[in-house]
Coordinates of C-alpha atoms in Angstrom, one line a residue:
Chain A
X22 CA -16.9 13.9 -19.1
X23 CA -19.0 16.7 -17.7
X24 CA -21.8 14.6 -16.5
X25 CA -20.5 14.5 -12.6
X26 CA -19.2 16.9 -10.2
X27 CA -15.4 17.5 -10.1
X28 CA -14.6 16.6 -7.2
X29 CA -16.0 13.0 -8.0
X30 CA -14.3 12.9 -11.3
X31 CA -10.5 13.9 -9.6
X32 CA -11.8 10.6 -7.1
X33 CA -12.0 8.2 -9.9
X34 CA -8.7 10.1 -11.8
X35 CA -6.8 9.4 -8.7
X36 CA -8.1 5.6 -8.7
X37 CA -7.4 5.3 -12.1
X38 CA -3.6 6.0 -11.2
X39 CA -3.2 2.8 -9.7
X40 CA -1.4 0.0 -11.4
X41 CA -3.7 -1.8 -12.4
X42 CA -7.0 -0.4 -12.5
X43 CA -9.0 0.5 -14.9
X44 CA -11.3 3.3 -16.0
X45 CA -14.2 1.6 -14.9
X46 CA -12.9 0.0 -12.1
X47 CA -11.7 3.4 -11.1
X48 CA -15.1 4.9 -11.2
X49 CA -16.5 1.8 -9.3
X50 CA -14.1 1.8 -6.4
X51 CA -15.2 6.2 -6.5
X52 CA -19.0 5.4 -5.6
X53 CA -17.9 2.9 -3.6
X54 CA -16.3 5.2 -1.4
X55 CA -19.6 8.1 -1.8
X56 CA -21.1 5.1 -0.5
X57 CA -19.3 4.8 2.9
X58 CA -20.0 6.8 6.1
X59 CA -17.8 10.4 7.1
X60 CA -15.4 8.6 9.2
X61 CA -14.8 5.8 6.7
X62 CA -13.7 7.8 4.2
X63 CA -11.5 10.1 6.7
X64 CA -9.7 7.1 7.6
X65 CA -9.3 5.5 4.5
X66 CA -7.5 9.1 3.5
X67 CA -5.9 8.8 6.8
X68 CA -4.4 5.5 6.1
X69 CA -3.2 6.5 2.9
X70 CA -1.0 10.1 4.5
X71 CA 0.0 7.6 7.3
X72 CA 1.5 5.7 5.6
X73 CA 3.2 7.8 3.1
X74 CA 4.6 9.7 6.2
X75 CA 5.5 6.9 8.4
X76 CA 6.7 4.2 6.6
X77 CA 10.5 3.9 6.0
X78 CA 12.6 1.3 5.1
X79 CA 14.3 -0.6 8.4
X80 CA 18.3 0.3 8.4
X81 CA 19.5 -3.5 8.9
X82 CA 17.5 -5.2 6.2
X83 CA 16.0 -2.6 4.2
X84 CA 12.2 -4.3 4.6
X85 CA 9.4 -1.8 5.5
X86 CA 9.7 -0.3 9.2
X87 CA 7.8 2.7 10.8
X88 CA 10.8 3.9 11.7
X89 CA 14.2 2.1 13.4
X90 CA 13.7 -1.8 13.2
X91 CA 11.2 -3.7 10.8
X92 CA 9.2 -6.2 12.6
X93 CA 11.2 -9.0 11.4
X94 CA 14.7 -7.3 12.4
X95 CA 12.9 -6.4 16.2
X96 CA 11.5 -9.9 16.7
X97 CA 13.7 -11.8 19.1
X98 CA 12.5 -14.8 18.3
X99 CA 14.2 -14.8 14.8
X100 CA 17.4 -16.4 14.2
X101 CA 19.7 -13.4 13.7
X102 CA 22.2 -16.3 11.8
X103 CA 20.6 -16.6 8.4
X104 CA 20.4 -13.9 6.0
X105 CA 17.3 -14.3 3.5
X106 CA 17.8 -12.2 0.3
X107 CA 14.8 -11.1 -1.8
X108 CA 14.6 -8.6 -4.7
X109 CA 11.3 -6.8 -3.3
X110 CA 9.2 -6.3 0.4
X111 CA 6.4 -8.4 -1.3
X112 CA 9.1 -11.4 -1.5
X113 CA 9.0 -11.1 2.5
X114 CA 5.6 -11.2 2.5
X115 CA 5.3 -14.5 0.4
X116 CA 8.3 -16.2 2.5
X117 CA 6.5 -15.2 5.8
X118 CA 3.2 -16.7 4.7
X119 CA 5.2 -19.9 4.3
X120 CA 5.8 -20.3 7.3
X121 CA 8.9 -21.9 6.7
X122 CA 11.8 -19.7 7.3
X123 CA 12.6 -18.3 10.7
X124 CA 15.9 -16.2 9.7
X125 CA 16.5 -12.5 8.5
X126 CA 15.6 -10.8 5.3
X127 CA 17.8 -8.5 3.0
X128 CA 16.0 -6.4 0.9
X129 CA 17.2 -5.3 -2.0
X130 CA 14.5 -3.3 -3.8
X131 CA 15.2 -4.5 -7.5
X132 CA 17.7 -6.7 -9.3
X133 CA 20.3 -6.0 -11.4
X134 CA 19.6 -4.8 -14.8
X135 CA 21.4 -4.0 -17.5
X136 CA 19.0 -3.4 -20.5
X137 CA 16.9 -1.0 -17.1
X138 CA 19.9 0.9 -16.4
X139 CA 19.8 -0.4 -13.1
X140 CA 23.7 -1.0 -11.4
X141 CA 25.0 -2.3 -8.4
X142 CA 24.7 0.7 -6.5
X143 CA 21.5 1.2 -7.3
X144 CA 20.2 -1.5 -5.4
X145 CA 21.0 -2.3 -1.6
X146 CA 24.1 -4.8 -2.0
X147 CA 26.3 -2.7 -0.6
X148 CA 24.2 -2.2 2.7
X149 CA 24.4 -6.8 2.8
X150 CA 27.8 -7.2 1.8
X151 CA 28.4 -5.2 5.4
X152 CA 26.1 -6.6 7.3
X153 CA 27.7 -10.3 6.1
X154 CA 31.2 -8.5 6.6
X155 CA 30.1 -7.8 10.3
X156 CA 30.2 -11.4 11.0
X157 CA 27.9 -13.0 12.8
X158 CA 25.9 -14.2 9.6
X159 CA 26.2 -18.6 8.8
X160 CA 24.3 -18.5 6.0
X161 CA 22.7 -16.0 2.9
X162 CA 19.6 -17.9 1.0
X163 CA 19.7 -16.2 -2.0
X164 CA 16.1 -15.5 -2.8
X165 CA 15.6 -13.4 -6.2
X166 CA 13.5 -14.1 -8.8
X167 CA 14.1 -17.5 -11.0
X168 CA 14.7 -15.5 -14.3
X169 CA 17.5 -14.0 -16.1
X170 CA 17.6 -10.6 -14.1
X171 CA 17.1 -12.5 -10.8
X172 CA 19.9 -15.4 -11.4
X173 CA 22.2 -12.8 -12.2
X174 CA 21.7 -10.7 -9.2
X175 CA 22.4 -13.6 -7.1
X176 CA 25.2 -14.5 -8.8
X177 CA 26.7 -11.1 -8.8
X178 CA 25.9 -11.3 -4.6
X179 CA 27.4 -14.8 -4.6
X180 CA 30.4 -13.7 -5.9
X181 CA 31.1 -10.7 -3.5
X182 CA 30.5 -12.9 -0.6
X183 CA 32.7 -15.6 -1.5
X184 CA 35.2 -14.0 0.7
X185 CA 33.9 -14.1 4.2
X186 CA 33.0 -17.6 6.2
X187 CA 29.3 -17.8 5.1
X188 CA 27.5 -20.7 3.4
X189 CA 25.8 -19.3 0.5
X190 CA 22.5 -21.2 -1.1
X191 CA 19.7 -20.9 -3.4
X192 CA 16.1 -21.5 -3.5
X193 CA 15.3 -24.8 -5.0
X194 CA 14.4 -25.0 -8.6
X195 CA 11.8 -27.9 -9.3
X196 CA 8.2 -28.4 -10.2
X197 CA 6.0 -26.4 -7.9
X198 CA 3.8 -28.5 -5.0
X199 CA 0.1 -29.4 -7.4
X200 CA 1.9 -29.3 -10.5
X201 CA 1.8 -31.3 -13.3
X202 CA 5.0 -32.8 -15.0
X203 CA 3.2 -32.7 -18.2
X204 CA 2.6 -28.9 -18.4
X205 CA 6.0 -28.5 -17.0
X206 CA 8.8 -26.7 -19.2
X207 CA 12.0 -28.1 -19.8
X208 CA 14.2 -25.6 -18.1
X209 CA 12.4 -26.6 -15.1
X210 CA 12.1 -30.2 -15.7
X211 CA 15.7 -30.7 -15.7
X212 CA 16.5 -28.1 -13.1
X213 CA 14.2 -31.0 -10.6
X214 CA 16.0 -33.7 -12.5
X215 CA 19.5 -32.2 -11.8
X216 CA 17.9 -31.3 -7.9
X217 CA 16.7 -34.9 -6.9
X218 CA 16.7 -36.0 -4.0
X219 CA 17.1 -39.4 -2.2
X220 CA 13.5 -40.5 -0.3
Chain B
X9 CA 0.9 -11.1 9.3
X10 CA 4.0 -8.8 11.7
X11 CA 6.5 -8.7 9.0
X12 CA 5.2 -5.2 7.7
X13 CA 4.6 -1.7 10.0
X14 CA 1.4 -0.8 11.4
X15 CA 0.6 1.7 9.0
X16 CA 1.3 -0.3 6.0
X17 CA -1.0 -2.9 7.3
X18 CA -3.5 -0.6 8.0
X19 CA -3.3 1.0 4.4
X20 CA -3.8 -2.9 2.9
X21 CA -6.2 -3.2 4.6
X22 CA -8.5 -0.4 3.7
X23 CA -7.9 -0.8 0.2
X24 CA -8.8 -4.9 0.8
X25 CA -12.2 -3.4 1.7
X26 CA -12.8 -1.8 -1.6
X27 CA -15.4 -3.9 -3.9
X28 CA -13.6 -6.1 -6.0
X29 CA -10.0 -5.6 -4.4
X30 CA -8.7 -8.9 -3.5
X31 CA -5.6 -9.2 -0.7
X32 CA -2.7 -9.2 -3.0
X33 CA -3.9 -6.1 -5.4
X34 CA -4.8 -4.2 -1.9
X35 CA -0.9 -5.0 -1.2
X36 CA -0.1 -4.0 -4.4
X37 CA -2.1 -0.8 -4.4
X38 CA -0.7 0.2 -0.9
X39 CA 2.7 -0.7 -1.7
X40 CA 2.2 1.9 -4.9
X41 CA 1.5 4.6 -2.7
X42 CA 4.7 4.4 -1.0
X43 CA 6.2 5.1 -4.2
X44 CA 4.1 8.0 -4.6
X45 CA 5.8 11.6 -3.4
X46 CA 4.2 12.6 -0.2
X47 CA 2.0 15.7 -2.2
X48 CA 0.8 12.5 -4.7
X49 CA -0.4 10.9 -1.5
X50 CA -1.6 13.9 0.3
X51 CA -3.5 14.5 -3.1
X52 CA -5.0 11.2 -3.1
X53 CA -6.2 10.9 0.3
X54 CA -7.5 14.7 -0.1
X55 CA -9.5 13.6 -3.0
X56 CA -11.2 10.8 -0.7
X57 CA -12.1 13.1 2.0
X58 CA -13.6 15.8 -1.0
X59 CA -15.5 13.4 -3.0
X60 CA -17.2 12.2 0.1
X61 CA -17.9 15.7 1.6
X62 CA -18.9 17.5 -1.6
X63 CA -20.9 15.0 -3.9
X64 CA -24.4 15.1 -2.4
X65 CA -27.3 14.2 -5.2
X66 CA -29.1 16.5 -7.5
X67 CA -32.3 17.6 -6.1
X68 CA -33.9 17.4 -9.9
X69 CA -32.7 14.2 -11.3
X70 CA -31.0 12.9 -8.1
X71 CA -27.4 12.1 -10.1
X72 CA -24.9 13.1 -8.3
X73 CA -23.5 16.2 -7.6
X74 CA -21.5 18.9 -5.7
X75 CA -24.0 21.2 -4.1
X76 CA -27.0 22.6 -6.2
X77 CA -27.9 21.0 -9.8
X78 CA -25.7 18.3 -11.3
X79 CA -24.0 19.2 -14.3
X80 CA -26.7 17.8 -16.6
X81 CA -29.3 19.6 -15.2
X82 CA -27.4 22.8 -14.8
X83 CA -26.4 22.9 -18.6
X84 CA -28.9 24.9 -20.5
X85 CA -28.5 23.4 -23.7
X86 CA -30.1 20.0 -22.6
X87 CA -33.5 19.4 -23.7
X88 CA -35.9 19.6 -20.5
X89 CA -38.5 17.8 -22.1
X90 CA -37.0 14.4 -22.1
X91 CA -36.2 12.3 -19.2
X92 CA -34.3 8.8 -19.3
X93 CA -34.9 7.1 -16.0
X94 CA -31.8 5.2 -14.8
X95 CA -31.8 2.5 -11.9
X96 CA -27.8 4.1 -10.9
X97 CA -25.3 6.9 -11.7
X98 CA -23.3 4.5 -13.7
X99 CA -25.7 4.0 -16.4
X100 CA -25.6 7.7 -16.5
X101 CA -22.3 7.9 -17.9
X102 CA -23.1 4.6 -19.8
X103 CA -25.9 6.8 -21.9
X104 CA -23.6 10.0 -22.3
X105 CA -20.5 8.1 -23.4
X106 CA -22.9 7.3 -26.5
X107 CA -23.3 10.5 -27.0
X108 CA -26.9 9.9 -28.2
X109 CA -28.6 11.4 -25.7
X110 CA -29.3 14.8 -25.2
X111 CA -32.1 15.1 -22.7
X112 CA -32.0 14.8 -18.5
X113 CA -32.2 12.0 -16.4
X114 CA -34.3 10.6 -12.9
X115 CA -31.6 8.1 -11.3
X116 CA -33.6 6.1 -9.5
X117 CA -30.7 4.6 -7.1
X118 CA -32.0 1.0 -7.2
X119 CA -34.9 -0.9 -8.4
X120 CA -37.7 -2.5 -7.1
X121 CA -36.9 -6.0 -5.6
X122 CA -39.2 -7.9 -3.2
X123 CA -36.5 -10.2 -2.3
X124 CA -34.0 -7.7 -1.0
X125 CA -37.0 -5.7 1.0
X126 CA -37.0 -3.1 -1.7
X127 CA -39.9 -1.0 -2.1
X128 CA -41.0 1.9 -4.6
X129 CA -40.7 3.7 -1.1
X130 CA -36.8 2.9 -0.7
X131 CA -35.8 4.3 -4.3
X132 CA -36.6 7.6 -6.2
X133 CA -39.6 7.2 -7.5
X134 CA -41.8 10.0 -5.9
X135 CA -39.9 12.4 -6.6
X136 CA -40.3 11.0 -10.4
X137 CA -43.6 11.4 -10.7
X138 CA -44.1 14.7 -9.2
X139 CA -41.2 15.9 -11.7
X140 CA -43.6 14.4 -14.5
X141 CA -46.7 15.7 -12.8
X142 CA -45.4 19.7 -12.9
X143 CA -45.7 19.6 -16.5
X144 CA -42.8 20.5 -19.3
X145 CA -42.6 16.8 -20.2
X146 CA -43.0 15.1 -23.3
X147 CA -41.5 11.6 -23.3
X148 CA -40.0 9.3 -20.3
X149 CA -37.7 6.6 -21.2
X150 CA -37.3 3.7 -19.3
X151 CA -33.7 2.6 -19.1
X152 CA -33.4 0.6 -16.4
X153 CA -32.1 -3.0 -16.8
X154 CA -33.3 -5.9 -18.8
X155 CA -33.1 -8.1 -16.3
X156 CA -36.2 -9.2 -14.1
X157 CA -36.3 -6.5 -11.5
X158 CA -35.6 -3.6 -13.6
X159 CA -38.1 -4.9 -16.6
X160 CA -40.9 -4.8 -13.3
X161 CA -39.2 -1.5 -12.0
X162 CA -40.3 0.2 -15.3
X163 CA -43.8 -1.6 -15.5
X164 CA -44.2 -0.2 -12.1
X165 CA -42.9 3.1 -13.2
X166 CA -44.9 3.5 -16.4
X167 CA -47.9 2.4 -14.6
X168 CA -48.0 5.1 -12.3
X169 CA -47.2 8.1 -15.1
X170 CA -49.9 6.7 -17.5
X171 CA -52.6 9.7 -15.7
X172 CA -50.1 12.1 -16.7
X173 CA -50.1 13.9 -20.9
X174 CA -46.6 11.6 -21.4
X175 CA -45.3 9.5 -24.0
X176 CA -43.5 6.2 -22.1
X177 CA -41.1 4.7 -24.2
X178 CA -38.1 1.7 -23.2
X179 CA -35.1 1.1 -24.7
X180 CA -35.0 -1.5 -27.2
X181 CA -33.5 -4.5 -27.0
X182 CA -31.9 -6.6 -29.7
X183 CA -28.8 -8.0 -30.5
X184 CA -25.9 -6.2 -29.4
X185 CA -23.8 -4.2 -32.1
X186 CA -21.0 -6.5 -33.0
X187 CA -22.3 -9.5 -31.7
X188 CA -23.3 -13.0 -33.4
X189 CA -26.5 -14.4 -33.8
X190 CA -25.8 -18.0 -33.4
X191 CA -24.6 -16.6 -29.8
X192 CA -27.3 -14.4 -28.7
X193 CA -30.1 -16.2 -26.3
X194 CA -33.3 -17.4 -27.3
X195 CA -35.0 -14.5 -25.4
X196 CA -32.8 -11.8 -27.2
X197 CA -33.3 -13.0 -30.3
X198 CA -37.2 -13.2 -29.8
X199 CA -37.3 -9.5 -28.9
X200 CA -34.8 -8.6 -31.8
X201 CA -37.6 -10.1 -34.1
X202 CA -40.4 -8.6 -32.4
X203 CA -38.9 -5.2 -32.1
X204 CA -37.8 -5.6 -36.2
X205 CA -37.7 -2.4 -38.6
X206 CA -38.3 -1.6 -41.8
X207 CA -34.9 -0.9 -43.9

């Protein structure tokens, strides 16, 4: 390609890094931003160094924080008694748009993994395991993934807790809320079979 | 949503702003930068601030470029006597990826649409004409759209170049390479028969 100037071609390179987007897209999203004013694009770049630079992970639960505490951990409102553990920060985010929960996260940035090379140290169980030793904790939701890799990990967790005074659950399994029973599969029709509950 | 820092808000968000970029691939897209090393990043946001400081348009054929001719114009092995007039950059690289094309171009940066308040005043059109009207021309191709507005942008166009010693040619239409007759529309297939050539 020699048909545009470089430094619009290394924009729609750098797009074209991004999981997910294409080569077209990529040269799309490039005009788009030729298209905005000086100080939208300065602070779209801005955004981008800002966040590289001042986004850490929080020491407690290992969630995003910009620096010390995550939101979640700083909230007082939150009840410091329940641990909720998910496999990635993007798990917190669907949780929190739930609604539903009002405890803690764990984060442990990935799941076990054999086949990925990916070990127990490798991802943060070490970091829970003393935050549950601590005391202080009543319960850990186990929240990974309902596949192989994710059932595993929280398995693997469930195991190391055993040990300490803490009630240890699981996300239900069962058809999801809109579903259809007919285009359910069979694992998950009998994991809602063997979950029923009394009305 | 205060279960993620500031900063990684703020970087979801400008990426949720980009055309096409829906809330959960701007989270994705942010999230990837964090996994970017901070010289990735810097590059990145660096590569925002360039694009929209350099790229300015070329002051022949109005494609873009950084400072001075575009690289189409400035290459001196492109025949100056042709000139495909394009509606937007885009279809610029659309033309050269075929590789069939050898001449310059006249992006136009729009066409013609009453509806939107568009006038032959709003989009690159006098500067077309007076490109045509220096002389050192042969043949202008229309290449804007098929579509309503840039079918009457290149009546408009042709109209006004008609004084001037100039062939005016279109693209042709037809029945897209690869495609299937029994799918193509009535008005396609009208102009594939009209527009019909000797073997």
């Amino acid at each position: 390609m020699d048909f545009f100037p470089a430094p619009l071609e290394e924009l729609t390179n750098q797009f074209a890094r991004l999981p997910g987007i294409g080569g077209k897209t990529a040269q799309r999203l490039a005009f788009h931003v030729l298209s905005l004013s000086e100080g939208e694009a300065e602070a779209f770049a801005q955004a981008i160094v800002n966040a590289k630079r001042q986004v850490t992970t929080c020491p407690v639960c290992r969630n995003f924080s910009s620096g010390g505490l995550c939101p979640i951990c700083e909230n007082p409102r939150r009840d410091t008694k329940t641990i909720c553990v998910v496999a990635d920060p993007r798990d917190v985010a669907a949780l929190e748009r739930s609604r539903e929960y009002n405890g803690l996260y764990h984060v442990l940035h990935g799941v076990l993994s054999p086949m990925n090379h990916v070990g127990p140290d490798d991802i943060a169980i070490k970091p829970l395991v003393e935050r549950v030793a601590k005391g202080g904790v009543d319960e850990v939701i186990m929240a990974t993934n309902p596949d192989t890799e994710g059932e595993a990990t929280a398995m693997y967790i469930a195991r190391l807790l055993r040990p300490f005074d803490v009630k240890i659950s699981r996300l239900a399994y069962g058809i999801p809320v809109g579903g259809h029973l007919e285009f359910a599969d069979d694992a998950t029709l009998s994991r809602a079979l063997e979950g029923r509950r009394e009305f």
